MMTF fields as JSON, N, C-alpha, C and O atoms, coordinates in Angstrom:
{
  "mmtfVersion": "1.0.0",
  "mmtfProducer": "UNKNOWN",
  "numBonds": 263,
  "numAtoms": 264,
  "numGroups": 66,
  "numChains": 1,
  "numModels": 1,
  "chainsPerModel": [1],
  "groupsPerChain": [66],
  "chainIdList": ["A"],
  "bondAtomList": [4, 2, 8, 6, 12, 10, 16, 14, 20, 18, 24, 22, 28, 26, 32, 30, 36, 34, 40, 38, 44, 42, 48, 46, 52, 50, 56, 54, 60, 58, 64, 62, 68, 66, 72, 70, 76, 74, 80, 78, 84, 82, 88, 86, 92, 90, 96, 94, 100, 98, 104, 102, 108, 106, 112, 110, 116, 114, 120, 118, 124, 122, 128, 126, 132, 130, 136, 134, 140, 138, 144, 142, 148, 146, 152, 150, 156, 154, 160, 158, 164, 162, 168, 166, 172, 170, 176, 174, 180, 178, 184, 182, 188, 186, 192, 190, 196, 194, 200, 198, 204, 202, 208, 206, 212, 210, 216, 214, 220, 218, 224, 222, 228, 226, 232, 230, 236, 234, 240, 238, 244, 242, 248, 246, 252, 250, 256, 254, 260, 258],
  "bondOrderList": [1, 1, 1, 1, 1, 1, 1, 1, 1, 1, 1, 1, 1, 1, 1, 1, 1, 1, 1, 1, 1, 1, 1, 1, 1, 1, 1, 1, 1, 1, 1, 1, 1, 1, 1, 1, 1, 1, 1, 1, 1, 1, 1, 1, 1, 1, 1, 1, 1, 1, 1, 1, 1, 1, 1, 1, 1, 1, 1, 1, 1, 1, 1, 1, 1],
  "groupList": [{"groupName": "MET", "atomNameList": ["N", "CA", "C", "O"], "elementList": ["N", "C", "C", "O"], "formalChargeList": [0, 0, 0, 0], "bondAtomList": [1, 0, 2, 1, 3, 2], "bondOrderList": [1, 1, 2], "singleLetterCode": "M", "chemCompType": "L-PEPTIDE LINKING"}, {"groupName": "THR", "atomNameList": ["N", "CA", "C", "O"], "elementList": ["N", "C", "C", "O"], "formalChargeList": [0, 0, 0, 0], "bondAtomList": [1, 0, 2, 1, 3, 2], "bondOrderList": [1, 1, 2], "singleLetterCode": "T", "chemCompType": "L-PEPTIDE LINKING"}, {"groupName": "ILE", "atomNameList": ["N", "CA", "C", "O"], "elementList": ["N", "C", "C", "O"], "formalChargeList": [0, 0, 0, 0], "bondAtomList": [1, 0, 2, 1, 3, 2], "bondOrderList": [1, 1, 2], "singleLetterCode": "I", "chemCompType": "L-PEPTIDE LINKING"}, {"groupName": "SER", "atomNameList": ["N", "CA", "C", "O"], "elementList": ["N", "C", "C", "O"], "formalChargeList": [0, 0, 0, 0], "bondAtomList": [1, 0, 2, 1, 3, 2], "bondOrderList": [1, 1, 2], "singleLetterCode": "S", "chemCompType": "L-PEPTIDE LINKING"}, {"groupName": "ARG", "atomNameList": ["N", "CA", "C", "O"], "elementList": ["N", "C", "C", "O"], "formalChargeList": [0, 0, 0, 0], "bondAtomList": [1, 0, 2, 1, 3, 2], "bondOrderList": [1, 1, 2], "singleLetterCode": "R", "chemCompType": "L-PEPTIDE LINKING"}, {"groupName": "GLU", "atomNameList": ["N", "CA", "C", "O"], "elementList": ["N", "C", "C", "O"], "formalChargeList": [0, 0, 0, 0], "bondAtomList": [1, 0, 2, 1, 3, 2], "bondOrderList": [1, 1, 2], "singleLetterCode": "E", "chemCompType": "L-PEPTIDE LINKING"}, {"groupName": "GLN", "atomNameList": ["N", "CA", "C", "O"], "elementList": ["N", "C", "C", "O"], "formalChargeList": [0, 0, 0, 0], "bondAtomList": [1, 0, 2, 1, 3, 2], "bondOrderList": [1, 1, 2], "singleLetterCode": "Q", "chemCompType": "L-PEPTIDE LINKING"}, {"groupName": "TRP", "atomNameList": ["N", "CA", "C", "O"], "elementList": ["N", "C", "C", "O"], "formalChargeList": [0, 0, 0, 0], "bondAtomList": [1, 0, 2, 1, 3, 2], "bondOrderList": [1, 1, 2], "singleLetterCode": "W", "chemCompType": "L-PEPTIDE LINKING"}, {"groupName": "ALA", "atomNameList": ["N", "CA", "C", "O"], "elementList": ["N", "C", "C", "O"], "formalChargeList": [0, 0, 0, 0], "bondAtomList": [1, 0, 2, 1, 3, 2], "bondOrderList": [1, 1, 2], "singleLetterCode": "A", "chemCompType": "L-PEPTIDE LINKING"}, {"groupName": "LEU", "atomNameList": ["N", "CA", "C", "O"], "elementList": ["N", "C", "C", "O"], "formalChargeList": [0, 0, 0, 0], "bondAtomList": [1, 0, 2, 1, 3, 2], "bondOrderList": [1, 1, 2], "singleLetterCode": "L", "chemCompType": "L-PEPTIDE LINKING"}, {"groupName": "VAL", "atomNameList": ["N", "CA", "C", "O"], "elementList": ["N", "C", "C", "O"], "formalChargeList": [0, 0, 0, 0], "bondAtomList": [1, 0, 2, 1, 3, 2], "bondOrderList": [1, 1, 2], "singleLetterCode": "V", "chemCompType": "L-PEPTIDE LINKING"}, {"groupName": "ASP", "atomNameList": ["N", "CA", "C", "O"], "elementList": ["N", "C", "C", "O"], "formalChargeList": [0, 0, 0, 0], "bondAtomList": [1, 0, 2, 1, 3, 2], "bondOrderList": [1, 1, 2], "singleLetterCode": "D", "chemCompType": "L-PEPTIDE LINKING"}, {"groupName": "HIS", "atomNameList": ["N", "CA", "C", "O"], "elementList": ["N", "C", "C", "O"], "formalChargeList": [0, 0, 0, 0], "bondAtomList": [1, 0, 2, 1, 3, 2], "bondOrderList": [1, 1, 2], "singleLetterCode": "H", "chemCompType": "L-PEPTIDE LINKING"}, {"groupName": "GLY", "atomNameList": ["N", "CA", "C", "O"], "elementList": ["N", "C", "C", "O"], "formalChargeList": [0, 0, 0, 0], "bondAtomList": [1, 0, 2, 1, 3, 2], "bondOrderList": [1, 1, 2], "singleLetterCode": "G", "chemCompType": "PEPTIDE LINKING"}, {"groupName": "PHE", "atomNameList": ["N", "CA", "C", "O"], "elementList": ["N", "C", "C", "O"], "formalChargeList": [0, 0, 0, 0], "bondAtomList": [1, 0, 2, 1, 3, 2], "bondOrderList": [1, 1, 2], "singleLetterCode": "F", "chemCompType": "L-PEPTIDE LINKING"}, {"groupName": "LYS", "atomNameList": ["N", "CA", "C", "O"], "elementList": ["N", "C", "C", "O"], "formalChargeList": [0, 0, 0, 0], "bondAtomList": [1, 0, 2, 1, 3, 2], "bondOrderList": [1, 1, 2], "singleLetterCode": "K", "chemCompType": "L-PEPTIDE LINKING"}, {"groupName": "TYR", "atomNameList": ["N", "CA", "C", "O"], "elementList": ["N", "C", "C", "O"], "formalChargeList": [0, 0, 0, 0], "bondAtomList": [1, 0, 2, 1, 3, 2], "bondOrderList": [1, 1, 2], "singleLetterCode": "Y", "chemCompType": "L-PEPTIDE LINKING"}, {"groupName": "PRO", "atomNameList": ["N", "CA", "C", "O"], "elementList": ["N", "C", "C", "O"], "formalChargeList": [0, 0, 0, 0], "bondAtomList": [1, 0, 2, 1, 3, 2], "bondOrderList": [1, 1, 2], "singleLetterCode": "P", "chemCompType": "L-PEPTIDE LINKING"}, {"groupName": "ASN", "atomNameList": ["N", "CA", "C", "O"], "elementList": ["N", "C", "C", "O"], "formalChargeList": [0, 0, 0, 0], "bondAtomList": [1, 0, 2, 1, 3, 2], "bondOrderList": [1, 1, 2], "singleLetterCode": "N", "chemCompType": "L-PEPTIDE LINKING"}],
  "groupTypeList": [0, 1, 2, 3, 4, 5, 6, 5, 2, 7, 8, 0, 8, 9, 7, 10, 11, 4, 5, 12, 13, 5, 5, 8, 5, 4, 14, 2, 8, 5, 4, 10, 9, 12, 14, 5, 8, 1, 13, 5, 8, 13, 13, 15, 11, 9, 7, 0, 6, 10, 8, 4, 4, 16, 10, 5, 9, 4, 11, 1, 9, 8, 8, 5, 17, 18],
  "groupIdList": [1, 2, 3, 4, 5, 6, 7, 8, 9, 10, 11, 12, 13, 14, 15, 16, 17, 18, 19, 20, 21, 22, 23, 24, 25, 26, 27, 28, 29, 30, 31, 32, 33, 34, 35, 36, 37, 38, 39, 40, 41, 42, 43, 44, 45, 46, 47, 48, 49, 50, 51, 52, 53, 54, 55, 56, 57, 58, 59, 60, 61, 62, 63, 64, 65, 66],
  "secStructList": [7, 7, 7, 7, 2, 2, 2, 2, 2, 2, 2, 2, 2, 2, 2, 2, 2, 2, 2, 2, 4, 4, 4, 2, 2, 2, 2, 2, 2, 2, 2, 2, 2, 2, 2, 2, 2, 2, 6, 7, 2, 2, 2, 2, 2, 2, 2, 2, 2, 2, 2, 2, 2, 2, 2, 2, 2, 2, 2, 2, 2, 2, 1, 7, 7, 7],
  "xCoordList": [-8.913, -8.267, -9.175, -10.361, -8.625, -9.364, -9.022, -7.854, -10.054, -9.788, -9.82, -10.526, -9.043, -8.981, -10.146, -10.809, -10.385, -11.437, -11.154, -12.072, -9.892, -9.502, -9.87, -10.403, -9.594, -9.945, -11.457, -11.954, -12.175, -13.637, -14.195, -15.119, -13.633, -14.094, -13.778, -14.605, -12.575, -12.23, -13.167, -13.584, -13.493, -14.421, -15.792, -16.433, -16.229, -17.509, -17.447, -18.386, -16.345, -16.194, -16.21, -16.833, -15.531, -15.52, -16.914, -17.335, -17.618, -18.974, -19.889, -20.653, -19.805, -20.633, -20.331, -21.247, -19.069, -18.686, -19.278, -19.832, -19.166, -19.656, -21.177, -21.738, -21.834, -23.294, -24.016, -25.112, -23.431, -24.134, -23.532, -24.149, -22.34, -21.738, -21.791, -21.29, -22.398, -22.453, -23.273, -23.154, -24.093, -24.917, -24.261, -24.887, -23.014, -22.337, -22.228, -22.489, -21.847, -21.712, -23.046, -23.108, -24.109, -25.449, -25.821, -26.348, -25.54, -25.853, -25.13, -25.732, -23.842, -23.068, -23.625, -23.782, -23.921, -24.477, -25.801, -26.061, -26.632, -27.907, -27.691, -28.416, -26.695, -26.399, -25.929, -26.359, -25.044, -24.545, -25.713, -25.84, -26.561, -27.695, -28.69, -29.262, -28.896, -29.796, -29.311, -30.079, -28.042, -27.515, -27.423, -27.551, -27.202, -27.201, -28.6, -28.76, -29.608, -30.997, -31.473, -32.272, -30.977, -31.41, -30.547, -30.811, -29.523, -28.669, -27.702, -27.171, -27.471, -26.543, -25.153, -24.779, -24.411, -23.089, -22.149, -21.346, -22.234, -21.362, -21.603, -20.653, -22.858, -23.196, -22.745, -22.211, -22.963, -22.529, -21.014, -20.506, -20.294, -18.827, -18.336, -17.403, -18.96, -18.588, -18.747, -17.835, -19.888, -20.132, -19.282, -18.996, -18.878, -17.934, -16.576, -15.897, -16.187, -14.936, -15.025, -14.073, -16.177, -16.387, -16.301, -15.716, -16.88, -16.85, -15.414, -15.068, -14.587, -13.183, -12.466, -11.712, -12.698, -12.054, -12.585, -11.836, -13.871, -14.461, -13.824, -13.519, -13.629, -12.985, -11.565, -11.146, -10.833, -9.484, -9.536, -8.723, -10.496, -10.66, -10.946, -10.305, -11.895, -12.256, -11.084, -10.846, -10.357, -9.2, -8.124, -7.491, -7.922, -6.923, -7.334, -6.505, -8.603, -9.077, -9.041, -8.859, -9.213, -9.24, -7.839, -7.672, -6.839, -5.485, -4.878, -5.147, -4.081, -3.34, -2.25, -1.571, -2.072, -0.963, 0.383, 0.495, 1.389, 2.744, 3.328, 4.453],
  "yCoordList": [149.503, 150.03, 149.803, 150.132, 149.255, 149.002, 150.07, 150.399, 150.607, 151.597, 150.916, 149.929, 151.469, 150.9, 151.41, 152.378, 150.764, 151.202, 152.627, 153.436, 152.923, 154.272, 155.306, 156.366, 155.011, 155.928, 156.091, 157.185, 155.008, 155.048, 155.972, 156.746, 155.889, 156.724, 158.193, 159.066, 158.467, 159.841, 160.361, 161.519, 159.519, 159.918, 160.265, 161.218, 159.509, 159.814, 161.163, 161.954, 161.425, 162.711, 163.869, 164.9, 163.701, 164.743, 164.942, 166.074, 163.849, 163.926, 164.69, 165.557, 164.359, 165.044, 166.535, 167.355, 166.886, 168.297, 168.997, 170.09, 168.386, 169.003, 169.083, 170.092, 168.033, 167.969, 168.726, 169.24, 168.805, 169.355, 170.645, 171.308, 171.009, 172.28, 172.542, 171.753, 173.649, 174.046, 173.095, 173.117, 172.271, 171.31, 169.924, 168.961, 169.832, 168.531, 167.857, 166.66, 168.615, 168.006, 167.476, 166.406, 168.222, 167.767, 166.482, 165.542, 166.455, 165.269, 164.046, 162.986, 164.195, 163.069, 162.635, 161.44, 163.584, 163.256, 162.51, 161.568, 162.923, 162.234, 160.799, 159.897, 160.583, 159.218, 158.356, 157.212, 158.912, 158.171, 157.82, 156.674, 158.789, 158.553, 157.565, 156.748, 157.638, 156.685, 155.252, 154.383, 155.015, 153.656, 153.213, 152.025, 154.151, 153.816, 153.394, 152.41, 154.137, 153.839, 152.509, 151.808, 152.165, 150.907, 149.72, 148.581, 149.997, 148.919, 148.376, 147.277, 149.132, 148.698, 149.244, 150.331, 148.475, 148.911, 149.186, 150.117, 148.404, 148.605, 149.946, 150.639, 150.319, 151.616, 152.757, 153.759, 152.597, 153.631, 153.785, 154.905, 152.674, 152.723, 153.395, 154.198, 153.067, 153.675, 155.19, 155.924, 155.662, 157.1, 157.8, 158.99, 157.098, 157.679, 157.875, 158.872, 156.928, 157.073, 158.229, 158.991, 158.353, 159.472, 160.786, 161.755, 160.82, 162.031, 162.437, 163.616, 161.469, 161.776, 162.343, 163.311, 161.747, 162.236, 163.625, 164.488, 163.825, 165.13, 166.225, 167.311, 165.939, 166.904, 167.203, 168.36, 166.171, 166.388, 167.255, 168.162, 166.963, 167.718, 169.188, 170.071, 169.455, 170.833, 171.563, 172.737, 170.875, 171.488, 171.85, 172.901, 170.971, 171.217, 172.401, 173.248, 172.458, 173.546, 174.889, 175.934, 174.855, 176.089, 176.551, 177.682, 175.686, 176.015, 177.118, 177.227, 177.906, 178.966, 178.332, 177.41, 178.812, 178.278, 178.695, 179.73, 177.878, 178.176, 179.381, 179.768],
  "zCoordList": [-132.465, -131.287, -130.085, -130.119, -129.057, -127.832, -126.807, -126.599, -126.171, -125.136, -123.771, -123.56, -122.864, -121.516, -120.686, -121.057, -119.582, -118.661, -118.179, -118.041, -117.927, -117.486, -118.549, -118.22, -119.804, -120.891, -121.0, -121.267, -120.793, -120.843, -119.755, -120.007, -118.556, -117.443, -117.714, -117.454, -118.238, -118.604, -119.691, -119.652, -120.647, -121.708, -121.128, -121.571, -120.161, -119.507, -118.801, -118.885, -118.106, -117.408, -118.402, -118.148, -119.519, -120.548, -121.15, -121.388, -121.392, -121.928, -120.978, -121.402, -119.685, -118.693, -118.71, -118.664, -118.775, -118.793, -120.015, -119.896, -121.162, -122.401, -122.447, -122.874, -122.013, -122.114, -121.009, -121.233, -119.834, -118.677, -118.131, -117.297, -118.588, -118.203, -116.704, -115.904, -116.343, -114.935, -114.067, -112.842, -114.686, -113.95, -113.874, -113.431, -114.305, -114.369, -113.005, -112.881, -111.986, -110.66, -110.16, -109.554, -110.413, -110.011, -110.751, -110.156, -112.05, -112.843, -112.294, -112.124, -112.019, -111.49, -110.137, -109.887, -109.275, -107.956, -108.086, -107.337, -109.027, -109.247, -109.697, -109.276, -110.553, -111.014, -109.84, -109.691, -109.01, -107.845, -106.928, -106.498, -106.629, -105.729, -106.32, -105.599, -107.632, -108.292, -108.085, -107.672, -108.373, -108.254, -106.8, -106.504, -105.899, -104.48, -104.045, -103.322, -104.484, -104.116, -104.689, -104.068, -105.878, -106.498, -106.076, -106.461, -105.286, -104.792, -105.829, -105.669, -106.881, -107.927, -107.624, -108.067, -106.87, -106.417, -107.585, -107.522, -108.635, -109.792, -110.451, -110.816, -110.609, -111.191, -110.303, -110.779, -109.007, -108.062, -108.117, -108.172, -108.103, -108.153, -109.44, -109.408, -110.554, -111.828, -111.762, -112.143, -111.285, -111.245, -110.19, -110.326, -109.157, -108.196, -108.873, -108.63, -109.717, -110.465, -111.455, -111.618, -112.114, -113.032, -112.255, -112.738, -111.061, -110.232, -109.914, -109.989, -109.562, -109.254, -110.482, -110.37, -111.639, -112.862, -113.218, -113.676, -113.003, -113.301, -112.434, -112.927, -111.16, -110.264, -110.761, -110.783, -111.156, -111.703, -112.959, -113.137, -113.818, -115.051, -114.752, -115.322, -113.873, -113.542, -112.879, -113.161, -112.004, -111.352, -112.366, -112.265, -113.344, -114.382, -115.254, -115.587, -115.62, -116.469, -115.743, -116.368, -114.431, -113.651, -113.229, -112.771, -113.381, -112.937, -113.786, -114.983, -113.161, -113.855, -114.713, -114.261, -115.944, -116.748, -116.16, -115.504, -116.406, -115.891, -116.539, -116.222]
}
C-alpha cells in the first residue's frame, strides 16, 4: 500500500501531537526556523504544511461534539 504525500503530512502532524503534546507547536516552530536558517526551502515548506495540519487537528479535537 502506498501512502500519499497528504497522508504522510497528516501522519507527521499526528506524530508531533503524540510525541510532544503541549510542546508540539514549539517543536514545529523550531523545525520551521531551523530549515529557514539553513536555507532549506523544501524542509521549511514541509514543516509549514505540517503546522497547518496540526492546527486543523487541534481545532478538531477541541471542537464541541454535535
